[in-house]
mmCIF file of C-alpha atoms in Angstrom:
data_model
loop_
_atom_site.group_PDB
_atom_site.id
_atom_site.type_symbol
_atom_site.label_atom_id
_atom_site.label_comp_id
_atom_site.label_asym_id
_atom_site.label_seq_id
_atom_site.Cartn_x
_atom_site.Cartn_y
_atom_site.Cartn_z
ATOM 1 C CA ASP A 1 -18.670 17.175 2.989
ATOM 2 C CA LYS A 2 -21.442 17.060 5.595
ATOM 3 C CA LEU A 3 -19.320 14.943 7.902
ATOM 4 C CA VAL A 4 -16.487 17.479 7.747
ATOM 5 C CA GLU A 5 -18.950 20.329 8.287
ATOM 6 C CA LYS A 6 -20.451 18.614 11.312
ATOM 7 C CA TYR A 7 -17.115 17.433 12.799
ATOM 8 C CA PRO A 8 -14.430 19.801 11.465
ATOM 9 C CA ASN A 9 -11.960 18.973 14.234
ATOM 10 C CA GLN A 10 -12.193 15.179 13.907
ATOM 11 C CA PRO A 11 -9.412 13.568 11.861
ATOM 12 C CA ASN A 12 -11.681 10.666 10.902
ATOM 13 C CA SER A 13 -13.985 13.110 9.098
ATOM 14 C CA TYR A 14 -11.164 14.084 6.762
ATOM 15 C CA ARG A 15 -9.924 10.525 6.400
ATOM 16 C CA SER A 16 -13.421 9.381 5.420
ATOM 17 C CA ARG A 17 -13.838 12.145 2.861
ATOM 18 C CA GLY A 18 -10.301 11.490 1.618
ATOM 19 C CA GLY A 19 -11.351 7.895 1.013
ATOM 20 C CA ALA A 20 -14.276 9.068 -1.081
ATOM 21 C CA TYR A 21 -12.004 11.334 -3.104
ATOM 22 C CA TYR A 22 -9.589 8.432 -3.573
ATOM 23 C CA ILE A 23 -12.360 6.208 -4.950
ATOM 24 C CA LEU A 24 -13.349 9.040 -7.312
ATOM 25 C CA GLU A 25 -9.675 9.296 -8.348
ATOM 26 C CA ASN A 26 -9.525 12.902 -7.164
ATOM 27 C CA TYR A 27 -6.064 12.377 -5.706
ATOM 28 C CA PRO A 28 -5.208 16.035 -4.972
ATOM 29 C CA ALA A 29 -8.365 16.395 -2.855
ATOM 30 C CA ALA A 30 -7.676 13.055 -1.148
ATOM 31 C CA LEU A 31 -4.148 14.221 -0.290
ATOM 32 C CA ASP A 32 -5.522 17.471 1.138
ATOM 33 C CA ASP A 33 -7.903 15.565 3.392
ATOM 34 C CA TYR A 34 -5.322 13.017 4.545
ATOM 35 C CA ASN A 35 -2.894 15.860 5.248
ATOM 36 C CA LYS A 36 -5.585 17.618 7.301
ATOM 37 C CA ALA A 37 -6.331 14.416 9.232
ATOM 38 C CA ILE A 38 -2.620 14.042 10.003
ATOM 39 C CA SER A 39 -2.342 17.689 11.053
ATOM 40 C CA LEU A 40 -5.210 17.142 13.501
ATOM 41 C CA ASN A 41 -3.686 13.892 14.772
ATOM 42 C CA PRO A 42 -0.017 13.300 13.883
ATOM 43 C CA ASN A 43 -0.315 9.765 15.310
ATOM 44 C CA PHE A 44 -3.163 8.739 13.000
ATOM 45 C CA ALA A 45 -1.672 5.615 11.408
ATOM 46 C CA TYR A 46 -4.592 4.971 9.063
ATOM 47 C CA ALA A 47 -4.327 8.446 7.545
ATOM 48 C CA TYR A 48 -0.651 7.830 6.758
ATOM 49 C CA HIS A 49 -1.551 4.439 5.316
ATOM 50 C CA ASN A 50 -4.270 5.836 3.062
ATOM 51 C CA ARG A 51 -2.108 8.774 2.005
ATOM 52 C CA GLY A 52 0.485 6.199 0.953
ATOM 53 C CA ASN A 53 -2.155 4.664 -1.325
ATOM 54 C CA VAL A 54 -2.630 8.050 -3.005
ATOM 55 C CA TYR A 55 1.101 8.463 -3.523
ATOM 56 C CA ILE A 56 1.190 5.057 -5.214
ATOM 57 C CA ARG A 57 -1.478 6.178 -7.674
ATOM 58 C CA LEU A 58 0.587 9.313 -8.339
ATOM 59 C CA GLY A 59 3.698 7.206 -8.965
ATOM 60 C CA GLU A 60 5.509 8.639 -5.941
ATOM 61 C CA TYR A 61 6.769 5.326 -4.589
ATOM 62 C CA GLU A 62 9.414 6.673 -2.201
ATOM 63 C CA THR A 63 6.872 8.961 -0.548
ATOM 64 C CA ALA A 64 4.423 6.057 -0.302
ATOM 65 C CA LEU A 65 7.119 3.942 1.377
ATOM 66 C CA SER A 66 7.645 6.701 3.919
ATOM 67 C CA ASP A 67 3.923 6.871 4.709
ATOM 68 C CA TYR A 68 3.540 3.091 5.017
ATOM 69 C CA ASN A 69 6.577 2.946 7.296
ATOM 70 C CA GLN A 70 5.111 5.729 9.439
ATOM 71 C CA ALA A 71 1.805 3.842 9.628
ATOM 72 C CA ILE A 72 3.689 0.696 10.662
ATOM 73 C CA GLU A 73 5.601 2.597 13.332
ATOM 74 C CA LEU A 74 2.333 3.928 14.764
ATOM 75 C CA ALA A 75 0.304 0.706 14.369
ATOM 76 C CA PRO A 76 2.712 -2.249 14.032
ATOM 77 C CA GLU A 77 -0.160 -4.733 14.299
ATOM 78 C CA PHE A 78 -1.876 -3.432 11.146
ATOM 79 C CA ALA A 79 -1.101 -6.156 8.584
ATOM 80 C CA VAL A 80 -2.416 -4.234 5.586
ATOM 81 C CA SER A 81 0.289 -1.570 5.926
ATOM 82 C CA TYR A 82 2.946 -4.283 5.580
ATOM 83 C CA TYR A 83 1.048 -5.679 2.590
ATOM 84 C CA ASN A 84 0.897 -2.300 0.848
ATOM 85 C CA LEU A 85 4.550 -1.678 1.710
ATOM 86 C CA GLY A 86 5.262 -4.990 -0.027
ATOM 87 C CA ASN A 87 3.156 -3.956 -3.005
ATOM 88 C CA THR A 88 5.175 -0.766 -3.312
ATOM 89 C CA TYR A 89 8.466 -2.643 -3.278
ATOM 90 C CA TYR A 90 6.943 -5.065 -5.789
ATOM 91 C CA LEU A 91 6.138 -2.203 -8.160
ATOM 92 C CA MET A 92 9.687 -0.907 -7.684
ATOM 93 C CA GLU A 93 10.911 -4.435 -8.564
ATOM 94 C CA GLU A 94 12.631 -4.738 -5.181
ATOM 95 C CA PHE A 95 11.316 -8.255 -4.711
ATOM 96 C CA GLU A 96 13.398 -9.217 -1.667
ATOM 97 C CA LYS A 97 12.021 -6.242 0.259
ATOM 98 C CA ALA A 98 8.537 -7.028 -1.024
ATOM 99 C CA ILE A 99 8.841 -10.573 0.288
ATOM 100 C CA GLU A 100 10.032 -9.321 3.695
ATOM 101 C CA SER A 101 6.999 -7.043 3.922
ATOM 102 C CA TYR A 102 4.610 -9.777 2.812
ATOM 103 C CA ASP A 103 6.201 -12.098 5.405
ATOM 104 C CA GLN A 104 5.300 -9.639 8.145
ATOM 105 C CA ALA A 105 1.757 -9.191 6.811
ATOM 106 C CA ILE A 106 1.313 -12.974 6.773
ATOM 107 C CA LEU A 107 2.610 -13.271 10.341
ATOM 108 C CA LEU A 108 -0.076 -10.828 11.444
ATOM 109 C CA ALA A 109 -2.882 -12.243 9.271
ATOM 110 C CA PRO A 110 -1.871 -15.805 8.327
ATOM 111 C CA ASP A 111 -5.198 -16.791 6.798
ATOM 112 C CA TYR A 112 -5.429 -13.895 4.385
ATOM 113 C CA GLU A 113 -4.841 -15.510 0.995
ATOM 114 C CA LEU A 114 -4.174 -12.306 -0.946
ATOM 115 C CA PHE A 115 -1.017 -11.666 1.101
ATOM 116 C CA ILE A 116 0.235 -15.170 0.310
ATOM 117 C CA ASN A 117 -0.579 -14.852 -3.402
ATOM 118 C CA TYR A 118 1.507 -11.696 -3.806
ATOM 119 C CA GLN A 119 4.318 -13.169 -1.736
ATOM 120 C CA ASP A 120 4.370 -16.179 -4.107
ATOM 121 C CA GLU A 121 4.392 -13.864 -7.126
ATOM 122 C CA ALA A 122 7.284 -11.843 -5.662
ATOM 123 C CA TYR A 123 9.262 -15.053 -5.046
ATOM 124 C CA SER A 124 8.640 -16.062 -8.651
ATOM 125 C CA LEU A 125 9.781 -12.706 -10.022
ATOM 126 C CA LEU A 126 12.817 -12.673 -7.731
ATOM 127 C CA SER A 127 13.788 -16.105 -9.035
ATOM 128 C CA THR A 128 13.321 -14.934 -12.614
ATOM 129 C CA GLN A 129 15.328 -11.789 -11.907
ATOM 130 C CA GLU A 130 18.152 -13.797 -10.310
ATOM 131 C CA SER A 131 18.183 -16.237 -13.220
ATOM 132 C CA ALA A 132 18.489 -13.368 -15.669
ATOM 133 C CA ASP A 133 21.291 -11.849 -13.572
ATOM 134 C CA ASN A 134 23.105 -15.181 -13.488
ATOM 135 C CA LEU A 135 22.954 -15.363 -17.255
ATOM 136 C CA GLN A 136 24.465 -11.857 -17.302
ATOM 137 C CA GLN A 137 21.879 -10.921 -19.863
ATOM 138 C CA PRO A 138 21.061 -7.211 -19.997
ATOM 139 C CA THR A 139 17.484 -6.671 -18.894
ATOM 140 C CA SER A 140 16.921 -4.496 -21.962
ATOM 141 C CA ASP A 141 17.024 -7.741 -23.996
ATOM 142 C CA LEU A 142 14.058 -8.885 -21.949
ATOM 143 C CA GLY A 143 11.773 -5.944 -22.618
ATOM 144 C CA GLY A 144 13.304 -3.696 -19.951
ATOM 145 C CA HIS A 145 12.644 -6.159 -17.130
ATOM 146 C CA ALA A 146 13.377 -9.762 -16.416
ATOM 147 C CA PHE A 147 10.679 -11.339 -18.606
ATOM 148 C CA GLY A 148 8.641 -8.163 -18.375
ATOM 149 C CA GLY A 149 9.027 -7.871 -14.592
ATOM 150 C CA ALA A 150 6.410 -6.433 -12.307
ATOM 151 C CA SER A 151 5.054 -4.049 -14.905
ATOM 152 C CA ALA A 152 4.140 -6.954 -17.171
ATOM 153 C CA ILE A 153 2.468 -8.724 -14.272
ATOM 154 C CA THR A 154 0.578 -5.705 -12.987
ATOM 155 C CA ASN A 155 -0.654 -4.721 -16.433
ATOM 156 C CA THR A 156 -2.829 -7.817 -16.581
ATOM 157 C CA PRO A 157 -6.315 -7.596 -15.037
ATOM 158 C CA GLN A 158 -5.839 -10.925 -13.240
ATOM 159 C CA ALA A 159 -2.807 -9.708 -11.307
ATOM 160 C CA GLU A 160 -3.571 -6.055 -10.622
ATOM 161 C CA ILE A 161 -2.096 -5.071 -7.294
ATOM 162 C CA ILE A 162 -4.708 -4.029 -4.822
ATOM 163 C CA PHE A 163 -3.819 -1.198 -2.479
ATOM 164 C CA THR A 164 -6.027 -1.835 0.483
ATOM 165 C CA PRO A 165 -7.379 1.136 2.423
ATOM 166 C CA ALA A 166 -7.351 1.317 6.181
ATOM 167 C CA PRO A 167 -10.630 0.491 7.918
ATOM 168 C CA GLN A 168 -13.126 3.306 8.414
ATOM 169 C CA ASP A 169 -13.377 2.617 12.129
ATOM 170 C CA ALA A 170 -10.115 3.708 13.737
ATOM 171 C CA ASN A 171 -10.879 1.326 16.617
ATOM 172 C CA ALA A 172 -11.404 -1.694 14.367
ATOM 173 C CA PRO A 173 -9.235 -4.720 15.040
ATOM 174 C CA THR A 174 -6.106 -4.433 12.963
ATOM 175 C CA THR A 175 -4.733 -7.965 12.985
ATOM 176 C CA THR A 176 -7.105 -9.052 10.237
ATOM 177 C CA PRO A 177 -7.927 -7.317 6.967
ATOM 178 C CA PRO A 178 -10.777 -4.800 7.179
ATOM 179 C CA PHE A 179 -12.921 -6.326 4.437
#
């Protein structure tokens, strides 16, 4: 709050506080702050990216996709936005689109193993999904998803999808992950 009080016209103040609210799982307050940051700077890619993370937690996948795509349009070199876009498609069980997004993240940050791990998992689920489709077996016979699908994968602690926040420093290099 002190940062916002001291710099009320700086979008990074609201993005920083929004990040704190996000960590505390106060998603409505985080959304308010990311919206304020965007209103102060409509070209603030990292605010769109982080707001997308909030929408994921609220289950609003289509809105999250829109925010990640806006972040990518504004900062196409920011690999983590492609990664989180892929994670969103993964949760929606749109594995081909997830793989495309992970491909782009890997092109921008080829040594970042987490991107590769989720790409591999998406390929595996896509293969499973295609096999189930080829068998013409209704997915309801498989627990609602092809062998449990993404929800079965993401409900295990080992495979929880990580929605990575944008770096705190808006001038930080964006071709490598911020952590």
